Short mmCIF file of C-alpha atoms in Angstrom, two decimals:
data_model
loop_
_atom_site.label_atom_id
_atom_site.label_comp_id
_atom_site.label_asym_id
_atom_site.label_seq_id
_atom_site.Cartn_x
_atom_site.Cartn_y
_atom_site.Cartn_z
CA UNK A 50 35.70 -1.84 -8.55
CA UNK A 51 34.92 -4.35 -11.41
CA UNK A 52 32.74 -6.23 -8.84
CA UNK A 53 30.77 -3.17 -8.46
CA UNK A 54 30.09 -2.36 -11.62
CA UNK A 55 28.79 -5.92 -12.44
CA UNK A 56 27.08 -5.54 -9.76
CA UNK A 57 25.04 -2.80 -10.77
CA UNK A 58 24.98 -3.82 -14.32
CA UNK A 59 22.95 -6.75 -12.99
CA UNK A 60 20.47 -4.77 -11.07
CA UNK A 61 20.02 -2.51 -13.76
CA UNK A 62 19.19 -5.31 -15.98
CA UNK A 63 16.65 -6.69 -13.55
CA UNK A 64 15.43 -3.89 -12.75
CA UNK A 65 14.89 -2.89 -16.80
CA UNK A 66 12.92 -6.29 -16.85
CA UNK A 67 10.27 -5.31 -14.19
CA UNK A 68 9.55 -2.17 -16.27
CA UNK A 69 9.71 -3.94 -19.18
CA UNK A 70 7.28 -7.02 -17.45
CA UNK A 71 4.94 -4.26 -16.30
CA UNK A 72 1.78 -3.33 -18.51
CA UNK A 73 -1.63 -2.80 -17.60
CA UNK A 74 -3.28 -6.39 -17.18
CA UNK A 75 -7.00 -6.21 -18.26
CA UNK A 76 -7.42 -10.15 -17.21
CA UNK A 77 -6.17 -11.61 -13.92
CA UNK A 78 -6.07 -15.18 -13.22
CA UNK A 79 -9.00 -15.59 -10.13
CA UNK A 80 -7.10 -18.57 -8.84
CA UNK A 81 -3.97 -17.14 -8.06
CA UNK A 82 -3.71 -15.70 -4.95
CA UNK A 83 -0.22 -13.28 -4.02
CA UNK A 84 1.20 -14.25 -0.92
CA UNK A 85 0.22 -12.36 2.47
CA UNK A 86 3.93 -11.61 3.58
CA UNK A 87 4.41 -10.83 0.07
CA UNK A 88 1.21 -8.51 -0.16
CA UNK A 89 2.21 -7.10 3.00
CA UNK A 90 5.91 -6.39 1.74
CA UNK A 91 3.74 -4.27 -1.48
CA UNK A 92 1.77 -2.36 1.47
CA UNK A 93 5.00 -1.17 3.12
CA UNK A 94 7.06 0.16 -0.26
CA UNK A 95 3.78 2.10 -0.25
CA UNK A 96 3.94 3.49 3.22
CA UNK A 97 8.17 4.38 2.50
CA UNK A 98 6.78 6.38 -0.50
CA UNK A 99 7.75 9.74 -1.30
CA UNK A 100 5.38 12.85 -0.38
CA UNK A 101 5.05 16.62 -1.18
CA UNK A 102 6.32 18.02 2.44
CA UNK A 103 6.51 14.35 3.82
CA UNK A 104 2.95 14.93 5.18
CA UNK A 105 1.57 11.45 4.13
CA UNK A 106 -2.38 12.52 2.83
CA UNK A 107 -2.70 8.95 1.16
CA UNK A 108 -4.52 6.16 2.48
CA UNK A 109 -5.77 2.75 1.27
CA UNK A 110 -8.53 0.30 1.63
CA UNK A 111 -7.99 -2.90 1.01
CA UNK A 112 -10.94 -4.35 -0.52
CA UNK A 113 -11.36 -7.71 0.48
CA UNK A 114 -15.19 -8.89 0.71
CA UNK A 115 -16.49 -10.62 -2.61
CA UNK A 116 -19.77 -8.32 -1.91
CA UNK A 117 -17.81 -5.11 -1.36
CA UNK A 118 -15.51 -6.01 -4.85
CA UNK A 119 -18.84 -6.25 -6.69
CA UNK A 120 -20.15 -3.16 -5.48
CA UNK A 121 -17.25 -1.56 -6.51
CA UNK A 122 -16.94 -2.96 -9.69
CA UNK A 123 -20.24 -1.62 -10.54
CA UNK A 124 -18.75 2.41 -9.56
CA UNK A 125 -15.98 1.39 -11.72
CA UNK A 126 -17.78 0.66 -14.92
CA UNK A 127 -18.34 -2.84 -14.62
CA UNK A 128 -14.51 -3.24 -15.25
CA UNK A 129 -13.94 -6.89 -14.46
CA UNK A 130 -10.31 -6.73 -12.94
CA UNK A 131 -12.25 -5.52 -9.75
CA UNK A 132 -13.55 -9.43 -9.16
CA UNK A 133 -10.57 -10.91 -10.56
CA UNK A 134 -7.26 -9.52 -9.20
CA UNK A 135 -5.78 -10.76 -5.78
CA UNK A 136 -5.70 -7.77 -3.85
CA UNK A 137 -7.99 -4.33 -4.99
CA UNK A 138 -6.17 -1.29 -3.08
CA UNK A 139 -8.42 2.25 -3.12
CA UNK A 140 -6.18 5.08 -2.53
CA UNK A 141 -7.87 7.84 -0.91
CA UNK A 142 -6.56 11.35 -0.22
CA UNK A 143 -7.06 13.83 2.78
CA UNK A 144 -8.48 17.15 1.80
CA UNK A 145 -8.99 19.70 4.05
CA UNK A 146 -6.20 18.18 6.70
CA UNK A 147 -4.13 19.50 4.41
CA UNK A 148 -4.85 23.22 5.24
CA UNK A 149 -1.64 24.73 6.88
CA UNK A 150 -3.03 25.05 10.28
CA UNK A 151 -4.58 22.22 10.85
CA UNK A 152 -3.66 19.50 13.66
CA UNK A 153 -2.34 17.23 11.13
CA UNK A 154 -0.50 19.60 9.27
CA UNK A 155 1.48 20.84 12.47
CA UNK A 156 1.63 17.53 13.88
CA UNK A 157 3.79 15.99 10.69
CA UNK A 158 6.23 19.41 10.65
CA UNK A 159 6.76 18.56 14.40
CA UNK A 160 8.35 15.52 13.55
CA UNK A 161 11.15 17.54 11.70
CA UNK A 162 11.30 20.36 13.61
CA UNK A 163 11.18 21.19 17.04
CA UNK A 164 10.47 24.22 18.32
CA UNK A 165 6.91 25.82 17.98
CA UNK A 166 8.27 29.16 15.98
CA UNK A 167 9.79 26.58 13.56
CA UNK A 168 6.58 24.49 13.11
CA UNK A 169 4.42 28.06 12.70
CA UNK A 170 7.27 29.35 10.54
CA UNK A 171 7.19 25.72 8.55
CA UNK A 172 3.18 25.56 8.41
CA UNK A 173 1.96 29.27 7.29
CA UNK A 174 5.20 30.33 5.35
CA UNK A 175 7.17 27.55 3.94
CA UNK A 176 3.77 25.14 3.24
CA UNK A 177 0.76 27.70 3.57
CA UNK A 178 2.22 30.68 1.92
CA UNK A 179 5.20 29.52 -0.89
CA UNK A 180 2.88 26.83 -1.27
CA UNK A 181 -0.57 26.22 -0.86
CA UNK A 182 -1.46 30.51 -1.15
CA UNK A 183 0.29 30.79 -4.47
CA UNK A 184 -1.04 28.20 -6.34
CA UNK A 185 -4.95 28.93 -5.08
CA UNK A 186 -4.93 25.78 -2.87
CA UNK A 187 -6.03 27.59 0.61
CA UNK A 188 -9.22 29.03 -1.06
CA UNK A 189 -10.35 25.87 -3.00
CA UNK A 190 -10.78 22.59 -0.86
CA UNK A 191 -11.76 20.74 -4.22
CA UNK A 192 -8.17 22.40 -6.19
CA UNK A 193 -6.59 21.25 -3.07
CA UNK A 194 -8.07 17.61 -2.63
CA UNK A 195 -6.61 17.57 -6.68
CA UNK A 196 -3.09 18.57 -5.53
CA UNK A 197 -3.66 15.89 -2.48
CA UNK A 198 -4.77 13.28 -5.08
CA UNK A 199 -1.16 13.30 -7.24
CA UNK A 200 0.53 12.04 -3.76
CA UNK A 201 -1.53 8.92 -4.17
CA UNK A 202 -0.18 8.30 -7.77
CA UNK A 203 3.15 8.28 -6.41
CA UNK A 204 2.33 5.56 -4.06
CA UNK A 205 0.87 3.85 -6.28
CA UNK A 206 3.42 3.66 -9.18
CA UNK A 207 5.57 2.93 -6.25
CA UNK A 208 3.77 -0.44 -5.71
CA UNK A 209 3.00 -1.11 -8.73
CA UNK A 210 7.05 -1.09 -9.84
CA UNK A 211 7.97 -3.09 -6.89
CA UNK A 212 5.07 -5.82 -7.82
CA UNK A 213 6.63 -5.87 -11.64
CA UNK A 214 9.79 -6.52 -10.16
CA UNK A 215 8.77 -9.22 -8.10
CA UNK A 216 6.27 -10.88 -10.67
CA UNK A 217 3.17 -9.44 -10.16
CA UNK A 218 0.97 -7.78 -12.00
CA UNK A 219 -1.09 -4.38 -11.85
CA UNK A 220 -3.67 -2.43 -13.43
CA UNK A 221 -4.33 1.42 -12.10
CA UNK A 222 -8.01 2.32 -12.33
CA UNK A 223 -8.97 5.73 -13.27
CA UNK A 224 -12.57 4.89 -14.84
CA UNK A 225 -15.19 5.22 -11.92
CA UNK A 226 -17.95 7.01 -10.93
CA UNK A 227 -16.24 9.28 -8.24
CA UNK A 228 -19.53 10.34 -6.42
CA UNK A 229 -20.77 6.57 -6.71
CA UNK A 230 -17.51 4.65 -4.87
CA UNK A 231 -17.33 7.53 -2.10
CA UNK A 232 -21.10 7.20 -1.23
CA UNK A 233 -20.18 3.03 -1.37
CA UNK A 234 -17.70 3.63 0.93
CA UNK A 235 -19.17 6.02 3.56
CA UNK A 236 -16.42 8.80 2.30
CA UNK A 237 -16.59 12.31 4.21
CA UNK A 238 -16.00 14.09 0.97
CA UNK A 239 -15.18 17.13 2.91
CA UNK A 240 -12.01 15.48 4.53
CA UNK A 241 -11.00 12.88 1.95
CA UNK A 242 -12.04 11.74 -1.33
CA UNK A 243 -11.36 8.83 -3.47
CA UNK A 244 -8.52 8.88 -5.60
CA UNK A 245 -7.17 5.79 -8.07
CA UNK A 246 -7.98 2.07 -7.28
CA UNK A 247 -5.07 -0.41 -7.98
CA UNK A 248 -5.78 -4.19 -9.44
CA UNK A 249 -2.77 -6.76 -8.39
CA UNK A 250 -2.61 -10.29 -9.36
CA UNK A 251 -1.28 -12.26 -11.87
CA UNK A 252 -1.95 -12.28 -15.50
CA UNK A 253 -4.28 -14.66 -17.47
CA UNK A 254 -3.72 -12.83 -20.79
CA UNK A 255 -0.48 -12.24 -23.35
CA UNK A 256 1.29 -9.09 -22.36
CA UNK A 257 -0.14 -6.23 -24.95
CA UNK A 258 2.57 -4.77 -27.51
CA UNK A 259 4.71 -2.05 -25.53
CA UNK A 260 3.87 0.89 -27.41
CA UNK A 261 6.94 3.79 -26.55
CA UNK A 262 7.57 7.31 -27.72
CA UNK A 263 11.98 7.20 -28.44
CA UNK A 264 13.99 8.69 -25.57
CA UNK A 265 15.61 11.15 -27.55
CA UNK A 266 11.94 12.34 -28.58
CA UNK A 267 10.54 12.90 -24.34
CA UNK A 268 14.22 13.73 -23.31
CA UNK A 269 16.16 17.05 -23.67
CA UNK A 270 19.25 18.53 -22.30
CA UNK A 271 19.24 22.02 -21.48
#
């Protein structure tokens, strides 16, 4: 029991550190380089991410051309972590997939249920209906592409703790040109649209002051 209970002491404390370690890095060293297995290791936290549903509407591009990170830099107002980082991830989100009765819809509820009255029932009532119909999603593709867009912010906060935790560095890019970066990258804006684009690397700056709100003053018990 005591062995337990250091135990966890200990990964609380490390994994305090990584949060603590973790700031948005404006500057990353260009000639430092995160490993591929370890890159790779980033890439699947992302894919065991959480999802509304577990339907999975994020995707990424890694960006990986010196030409294309240019381009892109320029749809992200010039903002020089695009040429600097290691990797540059752009998370885009499905759109109108994400209409109850599409293909893709019924294909990810048939992995959890089986029979086709559960996947209708799942699809239209649980998803379309409680879902989707109540909060305006079904007759907006745009209001839905928005809802779509939040899954990608929890992949990539997901990465982004795991790299803080093993070292690295981040920097989540909301500042572009949103029509700009989907015409760059050929973008069907009716099925998908850009969503956040995520800096890693390592830091060639001093970590900026930590600037909190208390926990009593976010936090309260009801």
């Amino acid at each position: 029991m005591q062995h337990h209970s250091t135990s966890y002491t200990e990964q609380h404390d490390k994994f305090s550190q990584a949060m603590r370690f973790r700031f948005a890095c404006k500057k990353f060293d260009e000639n430092k380089k995160i490993p591929s297995n370890v890159f790779h290791s980033l890439l699947e936290s992302a894919r065991l991410s959480p999802s509304s549903f577990g339907l999975e509407p994020t995707r990424m591009l890694i960006v990986q051309t010196k030409n294309m990170r240019k381009s892109i830099k320029e749809t992200c107002w010039n903002q020089d972590q695009i040429t600097q980082a290691s990797e540059v991830i752009v998370f885009t989100s499905l759109k109108v997939d994400m209409l109850p009765q599409t293909n893709y819809i019924l294909e990810k509820f048939a992995r959890r249920v089986k029979s086709n009255e559960e996947i209708k029932h799942y699809a239209e009532e649980r998803y379309g209906k409680r879902k989707l119909e109540k909060l305006g999603y079904i007759s907006d593709i745009e209001k839905l592409g928005l809802w779509s867009a939040h899954q990608a912010y929890i992949m990539a906060t997901t990465v982004m703790n795991h790299a803080a935790f093993l070292g690295i560095d981040s920097c989540m890019i909301e500042g572009f040109d949103k029509a700009q970066i989907e015409s760059l990258l050929k973008i069907d804006t009716f099925k998908e649209q850009v969503s956040l684009v995520l800096c890693l690397g390592y830091r060639a700056m001093q970590q900026s002051k930590r600037l909190r709100m208390p926990l009593d003053e976010i936090v309260k018990f009801i």
